[in-house]
XYZ file of C-alpha atoms in Angstrom:
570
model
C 28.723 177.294 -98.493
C 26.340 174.621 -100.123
C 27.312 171.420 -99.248
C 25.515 168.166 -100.439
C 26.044 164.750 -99.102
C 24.913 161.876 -101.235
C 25.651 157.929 -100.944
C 24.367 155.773 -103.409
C 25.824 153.600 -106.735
C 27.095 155.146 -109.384
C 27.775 153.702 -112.763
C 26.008 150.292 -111.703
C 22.742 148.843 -110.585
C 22.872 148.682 -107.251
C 19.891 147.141 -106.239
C 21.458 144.077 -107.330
C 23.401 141.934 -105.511
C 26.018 141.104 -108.468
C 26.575 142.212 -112.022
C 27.140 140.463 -115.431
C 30.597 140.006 -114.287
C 29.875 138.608 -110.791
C 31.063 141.575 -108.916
C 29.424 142.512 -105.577
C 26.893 145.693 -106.428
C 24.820 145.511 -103.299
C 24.612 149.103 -101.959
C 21.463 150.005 -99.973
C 19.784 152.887 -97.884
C 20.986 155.408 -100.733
C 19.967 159.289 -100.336
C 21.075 163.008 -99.814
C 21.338 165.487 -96.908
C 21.662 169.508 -97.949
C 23.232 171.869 -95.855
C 23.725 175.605 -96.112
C 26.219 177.995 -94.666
C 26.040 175.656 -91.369
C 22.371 175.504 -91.684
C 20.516 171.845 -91.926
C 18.320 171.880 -95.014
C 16.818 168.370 -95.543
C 18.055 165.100 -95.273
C 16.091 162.075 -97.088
C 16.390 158.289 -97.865
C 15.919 157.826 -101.436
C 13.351 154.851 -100.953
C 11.083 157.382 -99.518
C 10.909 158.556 -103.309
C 11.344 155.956 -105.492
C 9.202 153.216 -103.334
C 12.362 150.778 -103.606
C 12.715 149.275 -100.476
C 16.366 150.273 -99.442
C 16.786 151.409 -102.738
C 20.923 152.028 -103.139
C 21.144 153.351 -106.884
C 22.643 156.719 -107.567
C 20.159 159.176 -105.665
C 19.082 161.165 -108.481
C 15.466 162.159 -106.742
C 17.026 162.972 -103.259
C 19.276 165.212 -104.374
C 16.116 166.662 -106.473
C 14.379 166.709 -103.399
C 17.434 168.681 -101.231
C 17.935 171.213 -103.885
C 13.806 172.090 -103.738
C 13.843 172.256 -100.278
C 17.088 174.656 -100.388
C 15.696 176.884 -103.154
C 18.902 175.776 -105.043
C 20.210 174.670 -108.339
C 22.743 172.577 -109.344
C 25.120 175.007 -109.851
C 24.578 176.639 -106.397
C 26.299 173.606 -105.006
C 29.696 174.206 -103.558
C 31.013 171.034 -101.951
C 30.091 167.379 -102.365
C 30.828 164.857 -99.470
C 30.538 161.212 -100.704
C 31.235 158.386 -98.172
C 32.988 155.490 -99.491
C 31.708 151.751 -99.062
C 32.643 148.191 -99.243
C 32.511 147.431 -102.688
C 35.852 147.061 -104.997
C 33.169 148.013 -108.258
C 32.894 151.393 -106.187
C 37.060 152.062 -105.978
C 37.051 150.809 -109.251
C 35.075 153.642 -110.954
C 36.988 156.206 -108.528
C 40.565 154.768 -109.813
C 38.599 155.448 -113.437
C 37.460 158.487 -112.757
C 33.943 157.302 -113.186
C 32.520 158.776 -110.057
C 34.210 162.352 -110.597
C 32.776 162.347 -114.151
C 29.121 161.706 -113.418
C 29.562 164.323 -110.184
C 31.496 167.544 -112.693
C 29.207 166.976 -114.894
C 26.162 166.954 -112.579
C 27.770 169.853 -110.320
C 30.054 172.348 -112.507
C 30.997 174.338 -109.435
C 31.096 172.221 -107.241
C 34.003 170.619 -105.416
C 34.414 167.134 -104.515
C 35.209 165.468 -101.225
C 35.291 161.571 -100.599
C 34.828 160.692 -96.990
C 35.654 157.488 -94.936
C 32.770 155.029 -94.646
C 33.340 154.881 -90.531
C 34.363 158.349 -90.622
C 30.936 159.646 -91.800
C 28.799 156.977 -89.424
C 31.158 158.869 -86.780
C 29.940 162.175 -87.707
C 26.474 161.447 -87.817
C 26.319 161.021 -84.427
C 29.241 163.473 -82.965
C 27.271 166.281 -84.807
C 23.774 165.211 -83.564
C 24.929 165.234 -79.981
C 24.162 168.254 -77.821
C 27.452 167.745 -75.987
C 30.656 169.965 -77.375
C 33.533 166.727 -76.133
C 33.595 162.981 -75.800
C 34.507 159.943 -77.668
C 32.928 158.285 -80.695
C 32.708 154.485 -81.619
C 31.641 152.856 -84.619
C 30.636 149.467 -85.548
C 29.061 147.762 -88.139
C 29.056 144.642 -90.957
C 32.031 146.075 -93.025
C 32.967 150.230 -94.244
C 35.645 151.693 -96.560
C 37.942 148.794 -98.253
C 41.821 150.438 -97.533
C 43.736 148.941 -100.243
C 47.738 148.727 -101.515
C 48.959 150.423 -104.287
C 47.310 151.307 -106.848
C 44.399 149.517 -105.770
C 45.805 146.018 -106.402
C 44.954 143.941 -102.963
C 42.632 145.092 -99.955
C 44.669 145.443 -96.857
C 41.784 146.417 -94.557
C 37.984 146.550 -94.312
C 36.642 149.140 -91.659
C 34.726 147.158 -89.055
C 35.473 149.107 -85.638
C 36.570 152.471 -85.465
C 37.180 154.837 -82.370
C 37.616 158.372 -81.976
C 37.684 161.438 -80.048
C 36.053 164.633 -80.766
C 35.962 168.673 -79.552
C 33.867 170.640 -81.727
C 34.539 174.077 -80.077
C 38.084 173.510 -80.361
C 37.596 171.953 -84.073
C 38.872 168.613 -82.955
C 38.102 165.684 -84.931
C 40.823 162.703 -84.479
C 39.658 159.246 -86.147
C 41.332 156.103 -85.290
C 40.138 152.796 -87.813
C 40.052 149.700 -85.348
C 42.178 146.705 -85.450
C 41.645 144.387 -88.884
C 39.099 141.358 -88.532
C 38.514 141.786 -84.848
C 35.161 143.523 -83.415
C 33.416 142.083 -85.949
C 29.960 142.681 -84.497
C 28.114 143.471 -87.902
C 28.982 140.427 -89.784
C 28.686 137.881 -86.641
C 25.099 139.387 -85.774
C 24.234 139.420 -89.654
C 25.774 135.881 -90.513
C 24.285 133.764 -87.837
C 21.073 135.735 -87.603
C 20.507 134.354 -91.651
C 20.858 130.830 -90.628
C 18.606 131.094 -87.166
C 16.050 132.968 -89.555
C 15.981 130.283 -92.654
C 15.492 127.420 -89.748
C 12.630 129.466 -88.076
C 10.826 129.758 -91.248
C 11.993 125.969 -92.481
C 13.199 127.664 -95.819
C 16.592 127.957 -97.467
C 17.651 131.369 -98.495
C 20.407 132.464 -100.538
C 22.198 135.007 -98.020
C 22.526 137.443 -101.129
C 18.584 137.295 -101.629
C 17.700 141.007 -102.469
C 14.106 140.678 -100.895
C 15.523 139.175 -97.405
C 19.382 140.477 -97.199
C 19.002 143.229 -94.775
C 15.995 142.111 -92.760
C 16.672 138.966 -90.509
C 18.746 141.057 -88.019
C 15.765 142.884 -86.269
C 13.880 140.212 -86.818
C 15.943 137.398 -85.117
C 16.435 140.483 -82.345
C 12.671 140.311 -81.777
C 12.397 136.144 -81.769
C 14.936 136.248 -79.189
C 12.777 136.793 -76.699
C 11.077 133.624 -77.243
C 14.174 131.557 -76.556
C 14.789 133.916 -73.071
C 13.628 131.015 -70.773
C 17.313 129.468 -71.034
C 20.327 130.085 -69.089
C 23.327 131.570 -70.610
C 25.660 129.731 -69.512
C 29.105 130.265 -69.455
C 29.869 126.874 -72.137
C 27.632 129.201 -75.020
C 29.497 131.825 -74.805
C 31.328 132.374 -77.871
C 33.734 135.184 -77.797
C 37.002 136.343 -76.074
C 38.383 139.145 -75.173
C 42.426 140.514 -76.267
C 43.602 140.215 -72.353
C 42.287 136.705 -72.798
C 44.655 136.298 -75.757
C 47.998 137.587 -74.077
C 47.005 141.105 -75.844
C 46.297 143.600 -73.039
C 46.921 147.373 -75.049
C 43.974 148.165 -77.272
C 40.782 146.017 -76.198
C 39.568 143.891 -79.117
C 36.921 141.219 -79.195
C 37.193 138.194 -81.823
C 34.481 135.609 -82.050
C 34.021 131.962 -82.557
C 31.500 131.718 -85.036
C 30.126 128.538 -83.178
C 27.668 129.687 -80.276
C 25.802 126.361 -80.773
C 28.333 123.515 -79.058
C 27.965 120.424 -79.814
C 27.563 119.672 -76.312
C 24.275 121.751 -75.960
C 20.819 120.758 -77.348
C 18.975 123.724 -78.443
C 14.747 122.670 -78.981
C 14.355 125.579 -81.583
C 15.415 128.545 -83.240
C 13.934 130.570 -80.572
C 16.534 129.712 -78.067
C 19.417 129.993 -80.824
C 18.446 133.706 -81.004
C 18.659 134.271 -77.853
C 22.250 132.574 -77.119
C 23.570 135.023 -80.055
C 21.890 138.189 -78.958
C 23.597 137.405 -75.076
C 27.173 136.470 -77.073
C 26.281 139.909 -79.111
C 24.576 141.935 -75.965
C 27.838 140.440 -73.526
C 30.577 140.393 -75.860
C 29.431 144.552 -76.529
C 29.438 145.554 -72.949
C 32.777 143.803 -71.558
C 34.408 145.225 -75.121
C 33.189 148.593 -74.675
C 34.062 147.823 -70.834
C 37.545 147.535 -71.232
C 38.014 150.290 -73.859
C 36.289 152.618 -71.035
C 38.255 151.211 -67.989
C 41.429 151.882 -70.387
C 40.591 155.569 -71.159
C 40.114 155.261 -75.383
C 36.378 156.180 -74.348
C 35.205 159.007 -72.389
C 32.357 160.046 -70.042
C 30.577 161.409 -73.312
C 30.042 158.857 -75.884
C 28.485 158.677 -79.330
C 27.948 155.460 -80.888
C 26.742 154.567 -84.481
C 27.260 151.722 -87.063
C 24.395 149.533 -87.869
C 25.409 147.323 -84.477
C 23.306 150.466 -82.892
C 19.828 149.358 -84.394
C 20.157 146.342 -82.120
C 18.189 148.311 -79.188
C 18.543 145.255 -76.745
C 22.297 145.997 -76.949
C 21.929 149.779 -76.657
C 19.689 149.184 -73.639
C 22.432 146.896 -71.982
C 24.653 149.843 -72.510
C 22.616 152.472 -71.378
C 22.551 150.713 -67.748
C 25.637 149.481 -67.338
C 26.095 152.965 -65.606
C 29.561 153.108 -67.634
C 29.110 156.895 -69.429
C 27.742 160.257 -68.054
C 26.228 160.160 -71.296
C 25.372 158.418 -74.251
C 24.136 159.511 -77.390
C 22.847 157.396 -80.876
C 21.552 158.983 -84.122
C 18.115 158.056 -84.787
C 20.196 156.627 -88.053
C 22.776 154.746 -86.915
C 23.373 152.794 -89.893
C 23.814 153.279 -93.571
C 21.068 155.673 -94.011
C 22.643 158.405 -92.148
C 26.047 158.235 -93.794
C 25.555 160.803 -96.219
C 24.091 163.278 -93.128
C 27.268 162.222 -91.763
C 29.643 163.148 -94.335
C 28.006 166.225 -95.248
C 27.979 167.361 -91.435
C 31.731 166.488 -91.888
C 32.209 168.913 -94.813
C 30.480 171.400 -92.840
C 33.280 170.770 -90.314
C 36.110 171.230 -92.032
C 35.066 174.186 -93.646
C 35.033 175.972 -90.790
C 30.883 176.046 -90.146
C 28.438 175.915 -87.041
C 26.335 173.110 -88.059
C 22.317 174.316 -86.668
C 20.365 171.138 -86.601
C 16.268 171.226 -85.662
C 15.109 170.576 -82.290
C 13.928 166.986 -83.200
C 16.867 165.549 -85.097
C 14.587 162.734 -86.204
C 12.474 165.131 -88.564
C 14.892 166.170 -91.244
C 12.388 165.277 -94.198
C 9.486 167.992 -95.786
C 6.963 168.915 -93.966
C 4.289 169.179 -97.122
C 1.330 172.412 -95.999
C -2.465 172.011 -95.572
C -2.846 173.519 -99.291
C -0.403 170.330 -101.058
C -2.486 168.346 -98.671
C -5.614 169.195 -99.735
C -4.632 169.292 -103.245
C -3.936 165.619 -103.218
C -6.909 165.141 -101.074
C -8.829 166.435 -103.770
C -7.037 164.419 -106.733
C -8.248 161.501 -105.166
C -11.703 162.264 -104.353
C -11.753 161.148 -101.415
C -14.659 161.819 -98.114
C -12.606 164.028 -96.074
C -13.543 166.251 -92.968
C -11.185 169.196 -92.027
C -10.633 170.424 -88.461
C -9.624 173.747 -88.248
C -8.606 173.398 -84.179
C -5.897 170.446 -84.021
C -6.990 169.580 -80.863
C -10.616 169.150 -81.960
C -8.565 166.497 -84.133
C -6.723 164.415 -81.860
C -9.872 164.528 -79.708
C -11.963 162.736 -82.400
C -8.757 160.797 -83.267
C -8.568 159.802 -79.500
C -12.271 158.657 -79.705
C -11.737 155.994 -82.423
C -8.145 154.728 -81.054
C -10.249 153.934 -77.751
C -12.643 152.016 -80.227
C -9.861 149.983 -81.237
C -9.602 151.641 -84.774
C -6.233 151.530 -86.536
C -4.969 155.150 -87.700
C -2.649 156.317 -90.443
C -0.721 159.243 -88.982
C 0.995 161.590 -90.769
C 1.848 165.501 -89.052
C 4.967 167.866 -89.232
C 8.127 166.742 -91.278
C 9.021 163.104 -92.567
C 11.541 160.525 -90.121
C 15.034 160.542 -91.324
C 16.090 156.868 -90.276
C 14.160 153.557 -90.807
C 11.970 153.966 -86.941
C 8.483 155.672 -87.480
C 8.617 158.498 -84.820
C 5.184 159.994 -84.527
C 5.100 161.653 -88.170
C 4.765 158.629 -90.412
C 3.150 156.247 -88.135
C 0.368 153.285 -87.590
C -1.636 154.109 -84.325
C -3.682 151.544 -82.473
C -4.598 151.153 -79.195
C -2.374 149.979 -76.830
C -4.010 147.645 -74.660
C -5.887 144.559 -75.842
C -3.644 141.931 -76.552
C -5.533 140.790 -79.918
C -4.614 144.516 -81.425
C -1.238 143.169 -82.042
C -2.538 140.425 -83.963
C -5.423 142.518 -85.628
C -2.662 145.350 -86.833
C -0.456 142.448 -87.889
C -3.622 140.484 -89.934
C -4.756 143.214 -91.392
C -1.917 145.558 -92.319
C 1.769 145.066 -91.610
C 1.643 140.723 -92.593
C 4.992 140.504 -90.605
C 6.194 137.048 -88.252
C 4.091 136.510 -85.486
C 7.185 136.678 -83.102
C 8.059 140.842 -83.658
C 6.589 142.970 -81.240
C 5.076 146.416 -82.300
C 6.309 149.645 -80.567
C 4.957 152.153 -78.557
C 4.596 155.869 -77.693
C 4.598 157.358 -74.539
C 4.295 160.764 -72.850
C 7.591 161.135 -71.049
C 6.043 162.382 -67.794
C 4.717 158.932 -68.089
C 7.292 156.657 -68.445
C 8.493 156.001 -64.853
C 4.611 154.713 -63.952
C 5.011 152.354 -66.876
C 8.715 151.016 -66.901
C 11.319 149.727 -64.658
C 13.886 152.400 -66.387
C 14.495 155.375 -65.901
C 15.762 157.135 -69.360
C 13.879 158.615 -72.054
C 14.221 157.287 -75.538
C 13.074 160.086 -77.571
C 14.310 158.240 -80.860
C 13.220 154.705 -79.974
C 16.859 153.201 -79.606
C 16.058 151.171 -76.291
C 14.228 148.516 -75.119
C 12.822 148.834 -71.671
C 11.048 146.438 -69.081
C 7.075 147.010 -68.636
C 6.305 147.205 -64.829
C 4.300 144.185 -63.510
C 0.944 146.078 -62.649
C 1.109 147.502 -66.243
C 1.516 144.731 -68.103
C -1.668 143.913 -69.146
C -2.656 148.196 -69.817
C -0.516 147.900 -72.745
C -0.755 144.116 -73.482
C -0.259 144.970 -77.402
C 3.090 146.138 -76.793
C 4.548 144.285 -74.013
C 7.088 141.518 -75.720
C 6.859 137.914 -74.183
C 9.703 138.937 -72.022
C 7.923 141.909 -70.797
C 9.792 144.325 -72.453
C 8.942 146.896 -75.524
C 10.750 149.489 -77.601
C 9.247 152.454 -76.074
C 9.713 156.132 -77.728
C 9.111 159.059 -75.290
C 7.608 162.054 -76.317
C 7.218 165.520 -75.258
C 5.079 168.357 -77.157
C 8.249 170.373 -77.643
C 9.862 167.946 -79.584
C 6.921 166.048 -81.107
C 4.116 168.393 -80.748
C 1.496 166.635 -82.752
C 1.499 162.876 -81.622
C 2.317 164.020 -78.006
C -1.266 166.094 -77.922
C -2.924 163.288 -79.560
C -1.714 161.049 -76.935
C -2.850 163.360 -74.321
C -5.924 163.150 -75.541
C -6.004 159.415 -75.850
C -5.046 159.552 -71.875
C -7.811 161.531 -71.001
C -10.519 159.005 -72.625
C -8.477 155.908 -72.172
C -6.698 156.576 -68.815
C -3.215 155.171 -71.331
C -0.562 157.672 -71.765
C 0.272 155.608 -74.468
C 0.045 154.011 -78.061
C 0.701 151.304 -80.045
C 3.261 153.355 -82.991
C 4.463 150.999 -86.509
C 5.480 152.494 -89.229
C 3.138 153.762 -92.195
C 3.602 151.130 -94.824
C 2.861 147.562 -95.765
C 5.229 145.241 -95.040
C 8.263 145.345 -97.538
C 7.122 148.785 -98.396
C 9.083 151.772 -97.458
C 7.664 154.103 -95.075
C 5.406 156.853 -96.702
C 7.089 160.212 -97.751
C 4.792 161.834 -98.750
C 0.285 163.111 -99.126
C 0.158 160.794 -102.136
C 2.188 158.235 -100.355
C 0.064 158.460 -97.557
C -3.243 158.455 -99.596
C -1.630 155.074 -101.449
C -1.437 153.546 -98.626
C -5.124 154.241 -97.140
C -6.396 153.156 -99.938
C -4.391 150.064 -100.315
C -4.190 149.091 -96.020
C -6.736 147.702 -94.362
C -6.932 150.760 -92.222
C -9.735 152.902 -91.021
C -8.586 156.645 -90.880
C -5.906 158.687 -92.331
C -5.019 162.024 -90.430
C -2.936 163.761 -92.214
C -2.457 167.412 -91.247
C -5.751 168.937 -90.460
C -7.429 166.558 -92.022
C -9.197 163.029 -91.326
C -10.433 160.992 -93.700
C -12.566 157.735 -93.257
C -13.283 154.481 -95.003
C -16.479 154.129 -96.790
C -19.114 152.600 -94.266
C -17.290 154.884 -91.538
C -19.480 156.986 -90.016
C -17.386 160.770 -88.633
C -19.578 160.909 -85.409
C-alpha cells in the first residue's frame, strides 16, 4: 500500500495569522512523508521547497517531492493520513467537506484517513524507536480541538496525552490527558514572548508572523545568563494534583506568575532562567509521579514541541527514571505528518522499515545533479574523486579558522542541522562564535552554536555519559576542556552536543576525524546551512544560493569543494 501523510492548510492562507474574517489561520511546519508497502520513502518539510520559513500552506511541492522520490503518481496513492490541528477554520472545512474535496480530487484512488493531532506526535516517536514496548507521552502548546455536536462548542483542546504501545502484538492504546492541565506548551511559549520583547526593549504583537514561533529556543539559550540565581522555593510556580487533594492521574497546573512581587529580578536574563527551572522542575516531578504510579514504563517515547526544549530532555535523561528514553529528531509539528502516515502504516497491518539514521529522510541529490548545478552557476570548483582526500583538505581550512558550507548524503528531516546541511567552523577560539554569528547567521548574541563530536569522544569532553545522536540534549563541558572548544561551551558550561559515528553519519564523522588528526579536536562547531530567518537548504541550488549570498568561504557539497574568489585551493 501507498500511503501519504501530509499536514498543511487547506482552503486558506496559512501563513497568516488571521483571515478577512478574523479567524485564527496560523498553521506552520507544513509537509509530506511517503511510505510504501511498510517501506519509508521520503519525508520533507515544505519550507525546504518553497523557502517560506515554516511555511504551513497546503503542501503542494512536498507531496511533488514524495511522489518523485517513490516513482509514483497521484493515482498510485492508496491511503492519505492527515493529522488534525488547533484551528476551528480547519473543522470547519472538514464539517463542509472542503478538505475531502480538494484531497478526491487530488487523489482519485485514494482513501482518506484523519488522524488525532497528539495521536500522530505519538507515532512519530513510538515508530522511530528501536524498542518493540513502552509508553508514549506527548506534550505541546495545543493539538486536535474535540468539540460537541455538530461542531457547535469546543469541549477539549489536546495538550497532554499518554499512551502505551506493543508493536509486535499491534498494540496501540491512546489516552488524551486531562483538559487545561499540563499545559507545558503554552506556559513555555506565553511567558517566553514577554521575557523576549523585554530583552530586546521592543513590543511585539504575540501573533507577529516573523517572531511567533522563535522566542522559545531563544529564551532557552538566554537562560543561561540568568543561571547565577538561586531557585528558590518562593519562584516556583506550579503544583502538582496530590498537592490539590487529587492523587489518581498526576497532573501539573501552573500559576502563570513565576515573577512574585516579592522578588526583584535585575534583567530578563534571570527571568529566563526562573521559567526554564518552573518548566525543567515542574517536567520531571510530573513525569515523576506518572512513573512512580505505573501510566509510564521503563521504555518511554516522548514528543510534542515541549521536546525541543533540550535542557528539559537533558534533566530527564538523568534523572535515572527510564531504562530508556527515546525522542524523534522532530518532536514537534514537523514530524506530524511522518507520524500519521507511520500510523496508517500501522493499522493496515505493515512493518514500517525506517533508514539507519532516522534524521536523514530527505533526497540525497548524486554527483551528476550536483555538478549540473555546479555548472549552471559557473562557479571555480575542484572535484575530489577520494572523499577522504576531501575532508583532509576540508580539515586543513577548518584548522585555519575558515567557515564551511556542508552539504553530504540525504537532507535533515526536523528543524536541527545534523551533519548533512550544516555550517562548520572550528571549535575552539572563542571569537569563532562571534565571527560565524557577524558574518553569517546575524542571530542574539546570547544563543550558543552547537557542536559535533565523535562518540568515542564524548566521555573525554563531557561530564555525561549518553550519546545524543540527534542533538536533543544539552550536556556539561568538562573543566580541562573548556577552553578546547571555547566556541561552543555556553556561559554555563554546557553545549548541545550531537554524537556521531561513521555508521550512522558517515560523511561528517570522517571529516571530523580528520579535523582530529590536524587539530588534536574530535570536534566541530555544527549550525545550520542558512541565514538567519532562512530555512535550512534542501537542496545543490539551495546550497549554491546560499554560498553565494553567506559570507562563507567553502561549499563542499558531495565530491566537490568550491572556494570564494581570492581563495587560493592549496
Amino acid at each position: 500500500m501507498n500511503i501519504l501523510g501530509l499536514y498543511g492548510g487547506f482552503d486558506w492562507d496559512a501563513n497568516k495569522s488571521f483571515n478577512e474574517h478574523q479567524d485564527l489561520t496560523w498553521t506552520h511546519d507544513a509537509g509530506a512523508t511517503l511510505i510504501s508497502n511498510g517501506n519509508h520513502i521520503s519525508s520533507i518539510s515544505q519550507e525546504r521547497l518553497t523557502r517560506i520559513k515554516y511555511d504551513g500552506n497546503f503542501p503542494q511541492e512536498s507531496i511533488d517531492y514524495c511522489l518523485s522520490a517513490g516513482n509514483l503518481s497521484y493515482e498510485d496513492i492508496d491511503l492519505i493520513c492527515v493529522p488534525s490541528m488547533c484551528l476551528t477554520i480547519w473543522y470547519k472545512q472538514y464539517y463542509e467537506g472542503t478538505i475531502t474535496k480538494k484531497l478526491t480530487s487530488l487523489f482519485p484512488n485514494a482513501k482518506i484517513k484523519f488522524v488525532s493531532h497528539h495521536l500522530s506526535h505519538a507515532a512519530s516517536a513510538v515508530f522511530s524507536c528501536d524498542f518493540n514496548e513502552g509508553s508514549f507521552l506527548v506534550l505541546d502548546g495545543a493539538g486536535s480541538l474535540l468539540y460537541s455536536y455538530e461542531f457547535k462548542d469546543t469541549q477539549h483542546v489536546e495538550t497532554n496525552s499518554i499512551g502505551y504501545f506493543n508493536k509486535k502484538k499491534s498494540i496501540f492504546r491512546f489516552f488524551p490527558g486531562i483538559h487545561n492541565v499540563n499545559e507545558f506548551g503554552s506556559y513555555y511559549h506565553s511567558l517566553s514572548h514577554k521575557i523576549y520583547c523585554e530583552k530586546i526593549q521592543k513590543q511585539i504583537n504575540g501573533y507577529d508572523e516573523k517572531y511567533r514561533e522563535s522566542w522559545d529556543g531563544k529564551i532557552m539559550g538566554l537562560s543561561a545568563y540568568g543561571s547565577h540565581i538561586e531557585f528558590t522555593e518562593d519562584l516556583k510556580d506550579y503544583q502538582l494534583s496530590k498537592e490539590l487533594v487529587y492523587d489518581e492521574v498526576p497532573y501539573v497546573t501552573f500559576e502563570g506568575r513565576p515573577y512574585k512581587e516579592n522578588h526583584t529580578f535585575k534583567n530578563a536574563d534571570e527571568k529566563a532562567y526562573i521559567l526554564q527551572k518552573n518548566f525543567e522542575c515542574a517536567l520531571l516531578d510530573y513525569v515523576t509521579e506518572l512513573k512512580n504510579k505505573s501510566y509510564l514504563d521503563d521504555y518511554i517515547c516522548f514528543a510534542g514541541g515541549s521536546f525541543l526544549n533540550v535542557l528539559g530532555n537533558s534533566v530527564l535523561k538523568q534523572s535515572g527514571l527510564f531504562k530508556d528514553i527515546h525522542v524523534p529528531p522532530y518532536p514537534n509539528d514537523v514530524g506530524l505528518h511522518f507520524g500519521a502516515a507511520c500510523f496508517g502504516a500501522f493499522q493496515n497491518k505493515e512493518e514500517i522499515n525506517l533508514p539507519k539514521n532516522i534524521a536523514l529522510l530527505g533526497k540525497e541529490y548524486s554527483q551528476d545533479q550536483i555538478e549540473q548545478e555546479l555548472q549552471n552557476f559557473n562557479l571555480d570548483y575542484q572535484k575530489y574523486e577520494n572523499f577522504e582526500e576531501l575532508c583532509e583538505f576540508t580539515a586543513q581550512e577548518l584548522n585555519k579558522n575558515k567557515i564551511i558550507g556542508w552539504f553530504q548524503n540525504r537532507s535533515e528531516f526536523g528543524p536541527r542541522a545534523l551533519g548533512s546541511r550544516s555550517l562548520l567552523m572550528h571549535p575552539g577560539p572563542a571569537k569563532n562564535k562571534d565571527i560565524m554569528n557577524s558574518r553569517v547567521k546575524h542571530r542574539e548574541y546570547w544563543r550558543p552554536f552547537a557542536g559535533i563530536i565523535l562518540e568515542e569522544h564524548l566521555n573525554d569532553y563531557f561530564e555525561e555519559n549518553f550519546c545524543s545522536p540527534y542533538m536533543l540534549y544539552s550536556l556539561t563541558v568538562k573543566e580541562d576542556k573548556k577552553n578546547e572548544i571555547a566556541a561552543i561551551t555556553h556561559v554555563d558550561n554546557t553545549c548541545r552536543i550531537q554524537t556521531v559515528t561513521k555508521e550512522l553519519q558517515p560523511e561528517v564523522a570522517t571529516l571530523i576525524q580528520k579535523f582530529k588528526e590536524v587539530s588534536g579536536i574530535p570536534v566541530v562547531l555544527n549550525t545550520s546551512f542558512n541565514d538567519n530567518g532562512e530555512p535550512i537548504v534542501e537542496s545543490p541550488k539551495d546550497a549554491i544560493d546560499a554560498f553565494n549570498n553567506l559570507d562563507i568561504d567553502y561549499l563542499v557539497i558531495g565530491n566537490y569543494v568550491v572556494k570564494k574568489i581570492g581563495i587560493s585551493y592549496s
